[in-house]
PDB file of C-alpha atoms in Angstrom:
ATOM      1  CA  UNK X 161     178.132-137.255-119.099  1.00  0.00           C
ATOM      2  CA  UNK X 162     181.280-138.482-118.364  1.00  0.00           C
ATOM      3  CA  UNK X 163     184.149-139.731-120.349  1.00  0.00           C
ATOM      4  CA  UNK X 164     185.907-138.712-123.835  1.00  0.00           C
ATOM      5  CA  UNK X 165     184.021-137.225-126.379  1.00  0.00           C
ATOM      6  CA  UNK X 166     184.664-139.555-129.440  1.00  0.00           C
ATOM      7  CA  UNK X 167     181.532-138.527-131.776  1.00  0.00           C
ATOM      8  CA  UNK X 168     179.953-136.094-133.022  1.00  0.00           C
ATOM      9  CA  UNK X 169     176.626-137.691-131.319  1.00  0.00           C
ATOM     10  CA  UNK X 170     177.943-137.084-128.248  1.00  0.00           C
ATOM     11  CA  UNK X 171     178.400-133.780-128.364  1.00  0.00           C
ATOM     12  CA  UNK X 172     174.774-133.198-130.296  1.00  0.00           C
ATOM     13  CA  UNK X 173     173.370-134.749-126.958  1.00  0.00           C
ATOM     14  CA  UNK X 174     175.360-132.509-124.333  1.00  0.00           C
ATOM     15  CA  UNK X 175     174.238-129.663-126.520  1.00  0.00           C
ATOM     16  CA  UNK X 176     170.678-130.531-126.771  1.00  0.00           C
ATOM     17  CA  UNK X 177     171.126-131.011-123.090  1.00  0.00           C
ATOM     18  CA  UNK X 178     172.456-127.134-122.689  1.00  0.00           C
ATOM     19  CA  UNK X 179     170.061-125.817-124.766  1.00  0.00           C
ATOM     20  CA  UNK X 180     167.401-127.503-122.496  1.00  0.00           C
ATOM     21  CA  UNK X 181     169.108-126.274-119.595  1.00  0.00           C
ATOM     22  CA  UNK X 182     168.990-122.640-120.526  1.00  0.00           C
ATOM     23  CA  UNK X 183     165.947-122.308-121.934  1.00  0.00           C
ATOM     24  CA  UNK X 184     163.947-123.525-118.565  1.00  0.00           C
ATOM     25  CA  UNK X 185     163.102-126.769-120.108  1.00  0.00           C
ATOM     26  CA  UNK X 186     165.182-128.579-117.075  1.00  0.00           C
ATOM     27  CA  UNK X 187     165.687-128.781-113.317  1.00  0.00           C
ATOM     28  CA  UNK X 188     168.769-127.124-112.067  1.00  0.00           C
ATOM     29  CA  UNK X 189     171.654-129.775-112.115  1.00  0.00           C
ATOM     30  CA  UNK X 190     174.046-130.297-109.474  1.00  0.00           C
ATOM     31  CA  UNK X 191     177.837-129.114-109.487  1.00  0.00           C
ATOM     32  CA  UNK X 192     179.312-132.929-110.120  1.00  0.00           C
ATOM     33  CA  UNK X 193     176.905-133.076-113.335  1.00  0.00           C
ATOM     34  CA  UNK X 194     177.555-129.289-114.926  1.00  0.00           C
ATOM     35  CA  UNK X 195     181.163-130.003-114.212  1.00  0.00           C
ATOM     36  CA  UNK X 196     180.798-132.969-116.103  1.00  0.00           C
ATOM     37  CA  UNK X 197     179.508-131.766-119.032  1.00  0.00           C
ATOM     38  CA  UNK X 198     181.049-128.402-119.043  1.00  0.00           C
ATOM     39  CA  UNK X 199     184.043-130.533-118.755  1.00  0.00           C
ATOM     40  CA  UNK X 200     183.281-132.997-121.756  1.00  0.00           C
ATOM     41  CA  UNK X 201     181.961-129.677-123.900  1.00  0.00           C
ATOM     42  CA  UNK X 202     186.057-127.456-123.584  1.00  0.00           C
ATOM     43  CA  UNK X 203     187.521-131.111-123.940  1.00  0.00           C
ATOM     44  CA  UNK X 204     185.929-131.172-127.542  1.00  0.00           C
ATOM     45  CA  UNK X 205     186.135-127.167-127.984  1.00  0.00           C
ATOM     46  CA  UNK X 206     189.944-127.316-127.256  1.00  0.00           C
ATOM     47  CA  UNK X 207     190.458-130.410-129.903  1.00  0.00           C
ATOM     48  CA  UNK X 208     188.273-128.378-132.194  1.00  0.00           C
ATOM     49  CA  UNK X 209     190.546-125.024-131.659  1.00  0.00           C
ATOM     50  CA  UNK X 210     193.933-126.835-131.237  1.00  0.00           C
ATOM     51  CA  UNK X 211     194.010-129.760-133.831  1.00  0.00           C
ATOM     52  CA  UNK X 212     196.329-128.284-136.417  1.00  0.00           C
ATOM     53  CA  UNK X 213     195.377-130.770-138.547  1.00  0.00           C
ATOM     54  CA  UNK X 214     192.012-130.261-139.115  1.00  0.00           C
ATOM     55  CA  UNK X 215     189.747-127.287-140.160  1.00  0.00           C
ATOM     56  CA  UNK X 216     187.750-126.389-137.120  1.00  0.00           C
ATOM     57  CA  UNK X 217     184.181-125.319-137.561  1.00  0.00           C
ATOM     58  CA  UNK X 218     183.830-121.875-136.962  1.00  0.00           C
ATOM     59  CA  UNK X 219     180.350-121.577-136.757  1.00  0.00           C
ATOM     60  CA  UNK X 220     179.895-124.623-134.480  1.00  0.00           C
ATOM     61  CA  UNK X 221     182.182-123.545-132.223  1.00  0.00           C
ATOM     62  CA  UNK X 222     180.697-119.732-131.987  1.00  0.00           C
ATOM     63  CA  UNK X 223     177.074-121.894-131.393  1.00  0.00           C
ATOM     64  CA  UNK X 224     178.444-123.937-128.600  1.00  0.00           C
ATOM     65  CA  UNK X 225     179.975-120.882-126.431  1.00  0.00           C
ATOM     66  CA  UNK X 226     176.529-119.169-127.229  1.00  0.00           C
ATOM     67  CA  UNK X 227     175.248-122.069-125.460  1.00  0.00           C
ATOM     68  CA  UNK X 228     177.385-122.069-122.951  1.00  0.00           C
ATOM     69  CA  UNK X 229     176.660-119.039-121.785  1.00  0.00           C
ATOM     70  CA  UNK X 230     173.149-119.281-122.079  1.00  0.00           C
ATOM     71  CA  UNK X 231     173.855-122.352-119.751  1.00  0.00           C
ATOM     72  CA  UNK X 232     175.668-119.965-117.338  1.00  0.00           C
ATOM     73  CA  UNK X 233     173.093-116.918-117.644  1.00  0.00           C
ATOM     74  CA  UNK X 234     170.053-119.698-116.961  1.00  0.00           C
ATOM     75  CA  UNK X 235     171.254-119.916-113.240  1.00  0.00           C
ATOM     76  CA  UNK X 236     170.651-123.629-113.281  1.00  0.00           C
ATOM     77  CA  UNK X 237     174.416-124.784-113.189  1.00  0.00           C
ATOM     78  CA  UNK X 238     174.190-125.473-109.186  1.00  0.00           C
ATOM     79  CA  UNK X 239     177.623-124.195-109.598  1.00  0.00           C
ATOM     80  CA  UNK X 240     179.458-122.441-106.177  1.00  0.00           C
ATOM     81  CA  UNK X 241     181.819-119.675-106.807  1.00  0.00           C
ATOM     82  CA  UNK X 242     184.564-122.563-107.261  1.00  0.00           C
ATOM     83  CA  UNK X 243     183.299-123.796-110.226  1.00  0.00           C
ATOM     84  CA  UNK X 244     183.180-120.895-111.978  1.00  0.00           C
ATOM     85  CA  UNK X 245     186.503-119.795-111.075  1.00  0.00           C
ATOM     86  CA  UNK X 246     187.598-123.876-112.438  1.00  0.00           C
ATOM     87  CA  UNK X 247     185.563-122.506-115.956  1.00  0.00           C
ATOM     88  CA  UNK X 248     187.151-119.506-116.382  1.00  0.00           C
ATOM     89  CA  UNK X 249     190.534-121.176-115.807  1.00  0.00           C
ATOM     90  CA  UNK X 250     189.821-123.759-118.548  1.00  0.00           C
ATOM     91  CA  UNK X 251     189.066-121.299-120.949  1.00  0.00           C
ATOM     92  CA  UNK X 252     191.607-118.723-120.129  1.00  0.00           C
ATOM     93  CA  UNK X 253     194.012-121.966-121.030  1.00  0.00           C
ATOM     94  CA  UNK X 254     191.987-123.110-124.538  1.00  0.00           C
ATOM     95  CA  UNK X 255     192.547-119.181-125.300  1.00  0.00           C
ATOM     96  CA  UNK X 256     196.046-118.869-124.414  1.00  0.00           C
ATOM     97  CA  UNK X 257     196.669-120.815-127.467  1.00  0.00           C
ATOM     98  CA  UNK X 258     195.531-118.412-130.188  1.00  0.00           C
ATOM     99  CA  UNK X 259     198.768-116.630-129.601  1.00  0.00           C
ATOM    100  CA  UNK X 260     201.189-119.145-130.399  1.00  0.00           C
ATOM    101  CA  UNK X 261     202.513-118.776-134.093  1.00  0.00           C
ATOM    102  CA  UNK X 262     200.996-121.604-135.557  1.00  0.00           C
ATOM    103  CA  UNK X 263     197.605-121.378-133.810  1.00  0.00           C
ATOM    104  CA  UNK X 264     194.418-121.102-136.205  1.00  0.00           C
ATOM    105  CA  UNK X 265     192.947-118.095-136.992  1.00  0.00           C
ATOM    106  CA  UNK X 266     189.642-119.744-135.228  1.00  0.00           C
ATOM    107  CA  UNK X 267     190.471-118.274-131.684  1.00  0.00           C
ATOM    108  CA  UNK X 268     190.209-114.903-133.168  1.00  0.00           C
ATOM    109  CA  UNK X 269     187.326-116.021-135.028  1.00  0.00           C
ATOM    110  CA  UNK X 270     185.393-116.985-132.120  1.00  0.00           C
ATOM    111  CA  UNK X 271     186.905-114.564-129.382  1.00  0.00           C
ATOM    112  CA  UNK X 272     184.348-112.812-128.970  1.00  0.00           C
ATOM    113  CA  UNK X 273     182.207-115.687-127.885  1.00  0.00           C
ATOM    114  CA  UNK X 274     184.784-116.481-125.420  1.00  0.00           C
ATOM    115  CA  UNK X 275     184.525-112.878-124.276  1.00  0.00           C
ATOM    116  CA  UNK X 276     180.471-113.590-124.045  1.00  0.00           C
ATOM    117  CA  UNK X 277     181.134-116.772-121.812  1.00  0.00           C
ATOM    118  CA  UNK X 278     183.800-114.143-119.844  1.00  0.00           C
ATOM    119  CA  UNK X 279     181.225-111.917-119.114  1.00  0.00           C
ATOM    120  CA  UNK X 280     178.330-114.556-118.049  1.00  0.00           C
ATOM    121  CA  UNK X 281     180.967-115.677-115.419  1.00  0.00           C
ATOM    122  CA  UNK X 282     181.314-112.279-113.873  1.00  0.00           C
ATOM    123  CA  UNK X 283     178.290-111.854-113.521  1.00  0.00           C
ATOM    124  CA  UNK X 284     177.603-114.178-111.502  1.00  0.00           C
ATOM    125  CA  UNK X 285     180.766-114.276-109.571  1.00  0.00           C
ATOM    126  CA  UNK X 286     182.202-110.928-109.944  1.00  0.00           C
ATOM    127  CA  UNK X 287     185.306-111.434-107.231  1.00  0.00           C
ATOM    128  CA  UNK X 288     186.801-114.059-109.025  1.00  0.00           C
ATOM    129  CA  UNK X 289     190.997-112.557-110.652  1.00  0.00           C
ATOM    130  CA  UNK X 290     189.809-111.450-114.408  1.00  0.00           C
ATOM    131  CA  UNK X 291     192.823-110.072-115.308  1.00  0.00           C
ATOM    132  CA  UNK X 292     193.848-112.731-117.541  1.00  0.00           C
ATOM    133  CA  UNK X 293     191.026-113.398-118.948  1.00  0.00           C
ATOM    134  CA  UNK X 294     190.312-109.042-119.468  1.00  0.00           C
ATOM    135  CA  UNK X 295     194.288-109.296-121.275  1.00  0.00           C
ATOM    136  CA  UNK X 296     193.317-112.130-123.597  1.00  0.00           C
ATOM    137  CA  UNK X 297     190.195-110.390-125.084  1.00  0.00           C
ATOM    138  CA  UNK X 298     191.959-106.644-125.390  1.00  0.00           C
ATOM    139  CA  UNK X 299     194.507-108.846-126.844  1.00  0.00           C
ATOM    140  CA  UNK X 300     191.996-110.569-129.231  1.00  0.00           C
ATOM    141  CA  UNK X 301     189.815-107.358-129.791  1.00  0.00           C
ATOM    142  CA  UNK X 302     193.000-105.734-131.354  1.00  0.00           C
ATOM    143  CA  UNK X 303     193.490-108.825-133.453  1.00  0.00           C
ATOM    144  CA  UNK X 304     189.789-108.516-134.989  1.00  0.00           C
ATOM    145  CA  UNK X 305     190.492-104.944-135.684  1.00  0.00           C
ATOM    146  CA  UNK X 306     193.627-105.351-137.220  1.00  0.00           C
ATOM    147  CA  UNK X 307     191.958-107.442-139.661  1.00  0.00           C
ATOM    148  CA  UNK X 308     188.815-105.478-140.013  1.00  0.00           C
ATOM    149  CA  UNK X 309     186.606-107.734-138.631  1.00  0.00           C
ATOM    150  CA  UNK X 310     183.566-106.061-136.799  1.00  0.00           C
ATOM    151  CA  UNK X 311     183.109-108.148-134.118  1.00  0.00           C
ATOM    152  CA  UNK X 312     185.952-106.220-132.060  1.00  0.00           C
ATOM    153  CA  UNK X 313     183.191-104.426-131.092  1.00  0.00           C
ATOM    154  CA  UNK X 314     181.220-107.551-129.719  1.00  0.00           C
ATOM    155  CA  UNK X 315     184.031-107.896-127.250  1.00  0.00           C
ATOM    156  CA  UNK X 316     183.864-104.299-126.239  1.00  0.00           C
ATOM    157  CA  UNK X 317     180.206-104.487-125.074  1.00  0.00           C
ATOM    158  CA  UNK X 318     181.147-107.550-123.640  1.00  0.00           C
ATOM    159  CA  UNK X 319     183.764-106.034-121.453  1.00  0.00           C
ATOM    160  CA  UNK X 320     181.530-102.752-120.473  1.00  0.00           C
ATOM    161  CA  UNK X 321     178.968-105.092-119.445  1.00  0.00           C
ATOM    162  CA  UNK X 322     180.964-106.582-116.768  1.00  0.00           C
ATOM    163  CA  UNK X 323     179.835-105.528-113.013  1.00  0.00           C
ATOM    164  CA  UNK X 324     181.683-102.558-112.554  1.00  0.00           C
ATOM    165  CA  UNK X 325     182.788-104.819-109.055  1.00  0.00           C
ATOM    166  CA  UNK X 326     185.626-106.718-110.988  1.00  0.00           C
ATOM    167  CA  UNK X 327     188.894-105.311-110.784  1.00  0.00           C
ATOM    168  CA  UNK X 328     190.276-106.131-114.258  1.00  0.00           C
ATOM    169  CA  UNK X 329     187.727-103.528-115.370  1.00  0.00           C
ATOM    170  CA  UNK X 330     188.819-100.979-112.842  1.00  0.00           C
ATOM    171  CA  UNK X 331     192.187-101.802-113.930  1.00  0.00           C
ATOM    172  CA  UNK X 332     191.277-101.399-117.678  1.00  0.00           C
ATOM    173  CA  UNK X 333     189.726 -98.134-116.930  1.00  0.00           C
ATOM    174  CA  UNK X 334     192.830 -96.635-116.229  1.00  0.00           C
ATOM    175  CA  UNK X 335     194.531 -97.915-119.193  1.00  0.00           C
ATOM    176  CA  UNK X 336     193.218 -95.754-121.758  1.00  0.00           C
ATOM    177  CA  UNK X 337     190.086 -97.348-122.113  1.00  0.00           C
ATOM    178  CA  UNK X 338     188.043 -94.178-121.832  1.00  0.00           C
ATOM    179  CA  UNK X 339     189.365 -92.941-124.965  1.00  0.00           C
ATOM    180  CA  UNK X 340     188.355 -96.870-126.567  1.00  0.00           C
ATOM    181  CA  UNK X 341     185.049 -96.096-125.572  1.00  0.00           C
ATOM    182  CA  UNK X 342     184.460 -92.567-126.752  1.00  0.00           C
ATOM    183  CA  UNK X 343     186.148 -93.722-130.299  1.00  0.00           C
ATOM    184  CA  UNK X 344     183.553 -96.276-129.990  1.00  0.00           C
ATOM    185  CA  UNK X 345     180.371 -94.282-128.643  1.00  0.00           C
ATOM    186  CA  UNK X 346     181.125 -92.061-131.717  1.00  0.00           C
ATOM    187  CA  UNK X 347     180.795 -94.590-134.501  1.00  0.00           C
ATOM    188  CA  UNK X 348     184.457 -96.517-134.850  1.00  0.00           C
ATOM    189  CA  UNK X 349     182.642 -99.540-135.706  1.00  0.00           C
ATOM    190  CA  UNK X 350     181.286 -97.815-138.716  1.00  0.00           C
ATOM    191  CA  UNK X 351     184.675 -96.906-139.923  1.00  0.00           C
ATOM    192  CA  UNK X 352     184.757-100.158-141.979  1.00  0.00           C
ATOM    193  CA  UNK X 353     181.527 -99.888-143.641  1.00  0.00           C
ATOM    194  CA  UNK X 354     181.833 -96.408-144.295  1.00  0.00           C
ATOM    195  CA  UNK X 355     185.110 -97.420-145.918  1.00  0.00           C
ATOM    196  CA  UNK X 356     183.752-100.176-148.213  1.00  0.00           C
ATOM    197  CA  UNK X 357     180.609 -97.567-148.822  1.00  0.00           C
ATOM    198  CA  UNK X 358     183.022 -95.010-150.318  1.00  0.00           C
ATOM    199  CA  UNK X 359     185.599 -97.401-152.048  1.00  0.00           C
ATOM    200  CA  UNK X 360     182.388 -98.815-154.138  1.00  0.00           C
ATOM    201  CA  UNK X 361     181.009 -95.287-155.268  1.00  0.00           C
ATOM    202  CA  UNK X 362     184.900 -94.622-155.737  1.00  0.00           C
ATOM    203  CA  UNK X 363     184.394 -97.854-158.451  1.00  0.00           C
ATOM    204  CA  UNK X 364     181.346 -96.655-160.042  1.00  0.00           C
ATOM    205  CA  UNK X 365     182.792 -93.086-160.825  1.00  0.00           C
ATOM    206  CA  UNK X 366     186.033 -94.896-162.160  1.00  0.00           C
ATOM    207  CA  UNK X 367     183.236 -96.540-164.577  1.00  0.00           C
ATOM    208  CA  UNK X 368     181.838 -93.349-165.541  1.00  0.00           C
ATOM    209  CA  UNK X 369     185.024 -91.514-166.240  1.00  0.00           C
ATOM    210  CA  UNK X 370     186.143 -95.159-168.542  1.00  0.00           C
ATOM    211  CA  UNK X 371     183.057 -94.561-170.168  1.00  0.00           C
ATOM    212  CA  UNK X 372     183.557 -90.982-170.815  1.00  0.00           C
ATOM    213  CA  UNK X 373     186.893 -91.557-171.992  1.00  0.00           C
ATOM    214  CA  UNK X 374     185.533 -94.013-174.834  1.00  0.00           C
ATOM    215  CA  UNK X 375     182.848 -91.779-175.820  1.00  0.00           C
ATOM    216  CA  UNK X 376     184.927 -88.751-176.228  1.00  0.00           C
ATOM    217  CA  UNK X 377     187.742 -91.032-178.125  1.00  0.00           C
ATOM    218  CA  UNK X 378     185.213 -92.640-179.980  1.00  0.00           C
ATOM    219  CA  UNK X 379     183.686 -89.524-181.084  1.00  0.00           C
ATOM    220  CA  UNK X 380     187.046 -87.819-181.659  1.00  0.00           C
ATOM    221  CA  UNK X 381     188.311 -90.562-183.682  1.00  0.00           C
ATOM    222  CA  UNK X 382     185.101 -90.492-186.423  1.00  0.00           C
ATOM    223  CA  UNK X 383     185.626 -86.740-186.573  1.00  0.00           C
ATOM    224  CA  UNK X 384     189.585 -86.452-187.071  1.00  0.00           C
ATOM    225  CA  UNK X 385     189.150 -90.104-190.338  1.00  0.00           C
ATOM    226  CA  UNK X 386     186.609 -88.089-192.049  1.00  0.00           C
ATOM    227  CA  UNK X 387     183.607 -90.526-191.180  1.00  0.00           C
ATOM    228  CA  UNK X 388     181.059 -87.343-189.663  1.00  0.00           C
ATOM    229  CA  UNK X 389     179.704 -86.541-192.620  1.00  0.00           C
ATOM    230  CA  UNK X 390     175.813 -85.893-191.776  1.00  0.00           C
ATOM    231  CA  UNK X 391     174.620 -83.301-189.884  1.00  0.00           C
ATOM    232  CA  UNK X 392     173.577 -85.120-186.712  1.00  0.00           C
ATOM    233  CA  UNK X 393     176.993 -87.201-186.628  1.00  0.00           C
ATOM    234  CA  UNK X 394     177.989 -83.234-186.649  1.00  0.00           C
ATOM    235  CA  UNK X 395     176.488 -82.355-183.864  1.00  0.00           C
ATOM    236  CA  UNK X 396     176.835 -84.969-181.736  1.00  0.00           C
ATOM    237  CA  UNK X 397     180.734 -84.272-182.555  1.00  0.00           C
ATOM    238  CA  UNK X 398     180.146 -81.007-181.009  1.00  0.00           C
ATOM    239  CA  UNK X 399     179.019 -82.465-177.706  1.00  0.00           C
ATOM    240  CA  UNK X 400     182.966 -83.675-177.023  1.00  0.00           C
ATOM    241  CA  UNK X 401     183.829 -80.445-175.121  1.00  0.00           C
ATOM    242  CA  UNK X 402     180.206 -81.322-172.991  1.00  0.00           C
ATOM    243  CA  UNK X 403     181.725 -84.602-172.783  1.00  0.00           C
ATOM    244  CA  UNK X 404     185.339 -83.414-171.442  1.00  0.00           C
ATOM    245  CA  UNK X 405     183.378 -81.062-168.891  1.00  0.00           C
ATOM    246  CA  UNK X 406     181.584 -83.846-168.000  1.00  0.00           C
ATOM    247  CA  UNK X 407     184.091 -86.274-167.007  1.00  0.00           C
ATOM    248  CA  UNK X 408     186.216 -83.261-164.677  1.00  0.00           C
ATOM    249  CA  UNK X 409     183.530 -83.115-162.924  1.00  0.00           C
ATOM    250  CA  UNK X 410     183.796 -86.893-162.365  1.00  0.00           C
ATOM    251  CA  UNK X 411     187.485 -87.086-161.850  1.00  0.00           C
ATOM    252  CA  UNK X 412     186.920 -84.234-159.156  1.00  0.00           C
ATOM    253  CA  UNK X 413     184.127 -85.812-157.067  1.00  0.00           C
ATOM    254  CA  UNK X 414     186.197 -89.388-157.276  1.00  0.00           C
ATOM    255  CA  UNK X 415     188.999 -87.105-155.659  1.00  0.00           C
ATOM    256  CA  UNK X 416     186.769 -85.939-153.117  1.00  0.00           C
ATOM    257  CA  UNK X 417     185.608 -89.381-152.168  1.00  0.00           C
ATOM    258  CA  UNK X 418     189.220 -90.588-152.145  1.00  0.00           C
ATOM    259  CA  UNK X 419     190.281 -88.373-149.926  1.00  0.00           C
ATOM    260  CA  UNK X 420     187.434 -89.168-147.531  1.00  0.00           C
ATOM    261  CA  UNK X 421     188.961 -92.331-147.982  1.00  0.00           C
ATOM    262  CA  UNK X 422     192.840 -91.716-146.919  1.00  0.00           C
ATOM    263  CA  UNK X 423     190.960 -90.340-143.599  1.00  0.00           C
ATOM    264  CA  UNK X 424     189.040 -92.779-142.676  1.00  0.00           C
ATOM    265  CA  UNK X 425     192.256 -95.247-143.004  1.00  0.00           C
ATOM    266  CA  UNK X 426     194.254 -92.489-140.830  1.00  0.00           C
ATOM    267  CA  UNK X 427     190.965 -92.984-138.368  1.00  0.00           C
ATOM    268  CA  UNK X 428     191.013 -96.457-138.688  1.00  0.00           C
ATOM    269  CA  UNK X 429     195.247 -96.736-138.237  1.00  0.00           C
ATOM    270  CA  UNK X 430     194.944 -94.237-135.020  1.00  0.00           C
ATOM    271  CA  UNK X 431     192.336 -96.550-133.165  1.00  0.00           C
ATOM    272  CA  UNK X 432     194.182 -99.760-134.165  1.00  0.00           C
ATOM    273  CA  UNK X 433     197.255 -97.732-132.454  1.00  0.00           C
ATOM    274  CA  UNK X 434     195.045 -96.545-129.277  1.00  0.00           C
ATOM    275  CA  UNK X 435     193.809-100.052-128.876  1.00  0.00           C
ATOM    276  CA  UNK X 436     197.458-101.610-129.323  1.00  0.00           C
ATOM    277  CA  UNK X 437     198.529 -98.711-126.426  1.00  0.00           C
ATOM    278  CA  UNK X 438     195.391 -99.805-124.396  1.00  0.00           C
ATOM    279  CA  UNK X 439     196.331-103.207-124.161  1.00  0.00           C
ATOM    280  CA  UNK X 440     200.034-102.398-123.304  1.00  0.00           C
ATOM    281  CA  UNK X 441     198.881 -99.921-120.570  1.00  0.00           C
ATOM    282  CA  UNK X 442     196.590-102.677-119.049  1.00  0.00           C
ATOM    283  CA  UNK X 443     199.377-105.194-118.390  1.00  0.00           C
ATOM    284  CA  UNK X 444     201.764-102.527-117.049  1.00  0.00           C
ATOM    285  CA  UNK X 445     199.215-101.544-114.265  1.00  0.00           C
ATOM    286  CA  UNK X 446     199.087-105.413-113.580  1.00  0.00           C
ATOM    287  CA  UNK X 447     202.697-106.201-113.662  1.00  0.00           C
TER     288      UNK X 447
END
């Protein structure tokens, strides 16, 4: 599995080849050979990530660090404790780059795969110096929030799941994450859906008070030019102060639901500020 990859063959054999690996359907390879491909595999992830001239492929990407940590979970790498320290390292570097100005928004995209590959190498070599790697996903984790994406989350669990052996996680303990994880225990990654839940019933009352409104003009309109003249056109006149009643009742439950609204946001802008204080806390117990 040496050399460049140059096709997109190539890499549809090394990840047929991972995919074998991790799901059993292979002997356990030896160090020189994962190396290899593992090697070949960030080569084309990094181009993918880091060519600003192309549109990487988001999904593809997210699929291949699934696989590689599949690879990693399997046990089959024949990797020592080396090796995994040299993979972390190489991905800790492709990573770095998603905070550069003109990096793509596909780091943050697929960050929390990184953080799954992250966590596959501590378990199985918990000693190895996470800190970097721990800054880089609170780093990213904020980013996902910040622009409402839900898999923040996905790199939370990631990070609890880590042996409770590594010391970036002791570290990160004492950095505020306690209150990150009660904010997420009690239902922070609903915040958005809740959100979108009460900004569409917020819609649909609009609707009914727009509809309201033209019924009670409409109706107001025919009375005040003279044009109710029968008796039902008469009565259904009558039904305009209904109508009015009607549509306060509207205007006061879309209040009610936008308030709801203005708190969730204040929820939703306190957590974005705990996890921005979280991640500034972490690298000041490093420093």
């Amino acid at each position: 599995m040496a050399g460049n990859l140059d096709s997109i063959d190539r890499v549809r054999i090394i990840r047929q080849e991972l995919t074998k690996m991790a799901a059993g359907g292979a002997m356990e390879m030896t160090s020189d050979s994962s190396c290899a491909l593992l090697r070949n595999y960030f080569d084309f992830l990094e181009q993918q990530l880091s060519d600003a001239g192309a549109i990487p492929d988001v999904s593809q990407i997210q699929e291949m660090l699934l696989e590689v940590s599949e690879f990693i979970r399997s046990g089959k790498t024949g990797y020592y404790s080396d090796e995994y320290g040299r993979i972390l390292k190489r991905l800790v570097s492709i990573y770095a780059g998603g905070f550069s100005s003109s990096s793509s928004s596909a780091f943050t995209l697929t960050s929390a795969n990184y953080a799954d590959v992250v966590e596959a190498i501590s378990n199985r070599f918990p000693g190895y110096d996470y800190t970097e790697a721990m800054g880089q996903l609170l780093a990213y984790m904020e980013q996902l929030f910040a622009n409402r994406k839900s898999d923040w989350k996905t790199i939370y669990e990631h990070i609890i799941s880590m042996p409770e052996s590594v010391e970036a996680k002791r570290l990160i303990k004492a950095a505020r994450f306690e209150e990150v994880r009660q904010w997420a225990e009690e239902g922070a990654g609903n915040l958005f859906g809740i959100r979108a839940d009460l900004l569409e019933v917020i819609g649909q009352l609009s609707a009914e008070i727009d509809q309201l409104n033209a019924d009670i003009e409409h109706l107001g309109r025919a009375w005040r030019t003279g044009r109710v003249v029968s008796l039902a056109a008469r009565r259904k006149a009558n039904e305009v102060p209904a109508l009015i009643e009607a549509r306060e009742r509207v205007i006061h439950q879309r209040m009610d639901k936008q308030n709801l609204v203005e708190l969730i946001e204040s929820n939703i802008e306190e957590f974005e500020m705990l996890l921005r204080s979280a991640r500034r806390a972490f690298f000041f117990h490093i420093v």
